[in-house]
Amino acid sequence: MRVKVLSRNPDDYVRETKLDLQRVPRNYDPVLHPFEVPREYTRALNATKLERVFAKPFLSSLDGHRDGVNCMAKHPKSLSTVLSGACDGEVKIWNLTKRQCIRTIQAHEGFVRGMCARFCGTSFFTVGDDKTVKQWKMESPEYGEEEEPIHMILGKTVYTGIDHHWKEAVFATCGQQVDIWDEQRTSPMCSLTWGFDSISSVKFNPIETYLLGSCASDRNIVLYDMRKSTPLKKVILNMRTNTICWNPMEAFIFTAANEDYNLYTFDMRYLESPVMVHMDHVSAVLDVDYSPTGKEFVSASFDKSVRIFPVDKGHSREVYHTKRMQHVITVKWTSDSKYILCGSDEMNIRLWKANASEKLGVLAPREKAAMNYNQKLKEKFQHHPKIRRIARHRHLPKSIFCQIKEQRIMREARRRKELNRRKHSKPGSVPVVSEKKKHIVAVVK
């Protein structure tokens, strides 16, 4: 019988007399440091703490509107230009570098319901409560010229949304039905409908440009094909969807902002269940917009906050709020992926950093190297409990904090009730339904 035992030479670690120096085992390889991990952990902890210290995302407020900001649009060619429409029918064009309004148009009577820029950036379209679609020049009128639309279409019903094709002179409006228009004609090329309720939003796919998505007040999300002039598929959710946004990098992925406080990311080829359910808001989600990278999106909610979600995560990585900000109605992510714009009830457009602790301005090479090193350290130790707790911590307004706590209690009570029903029922009579499939009522093709 053999027994393996540890065999050590006492000469390697025992002092001959107590006056001798303590022998420390040394690794003389210069590449390997004996205390590398403890050192890196301390640096990662400090980097995470400093990230939270320097997290000051709010940059400025663009004020000038005399009523709540209802919709916004990005300029397709200029990073510094953004358009906004208000509830009093006023449209403003802003210069973000100067942070001031460069042009004001009294476009409609009543609400400006939707706006979009033409793909070349020479003009933009607006729709309002006065049943009109108007096309305006992006350039300011010459001295002495009147501020008038290039083109105006008077419809039979109120239009609630508009979106322009990404490559052709075609745009789509929605209201009682989805209408596809040619810019040169005053009547729609085709009208698409599936159901009888009013449609709140319509969006062209940026990659497969012949695809459209729309959401209606009868809880439907409907997909259309412009080439066939017919609806393709319809998914019915438990509650109404306010708007959808297509992923600019993945052709078949879109995210829907719902009234049940959640956002749902779908793959249009498989609508039976969403790819991901994003839960964090405590009130209806009113708007959503993707980052140009397609890896994150930003959402605006009735709970007076703006949240940034990674596409593949169920919870937000960032929440933005201020004391004065009221219900956030519209939100946009700028085309350089650095900033976020949100328009809210109290007549302000706010400009935020997409990365809360990012340093703006020119960085020295040593600063860049230090930032990259700290980022890698944070990634290496991100799952360590202490670092994860500091990185995740966010201060929330008392109202949101209390509602989150209340919803957690309600969710736990529902889960407990379901477990009890399953435990006291015949085996298999109460099926286990995943969170993803709970919110889908039906898919119609």
Tab-separated table of C-alpha atoms in Angstrom, residues 61 71 162 240 279 304 313 329 398 419:
chain	number	residue	atom	x	y	z
A	61	SER	CA	-31.167	71.744	-21.521
A	71	CYS	CA	-41.671	64.209	-31.187
A	162	ILE	CA	-44.694	59.323	-40.240
A	240	ARG	CA	-50.800	48.157	-26.049
A	279	MET	CA	-37.909	45.078	-17.261
A	304	LYS	CA	-40.032	60.582	-15.569
A	313	LYS	CA	-29.741	42.051	-21.011
A	329	ILE	CA	-42.430	61.479	-24.288
A	398	LYS	CA	-38.100	58.305	-4.035
A	419	LEU	CA	-46.228	27.688	-7.008
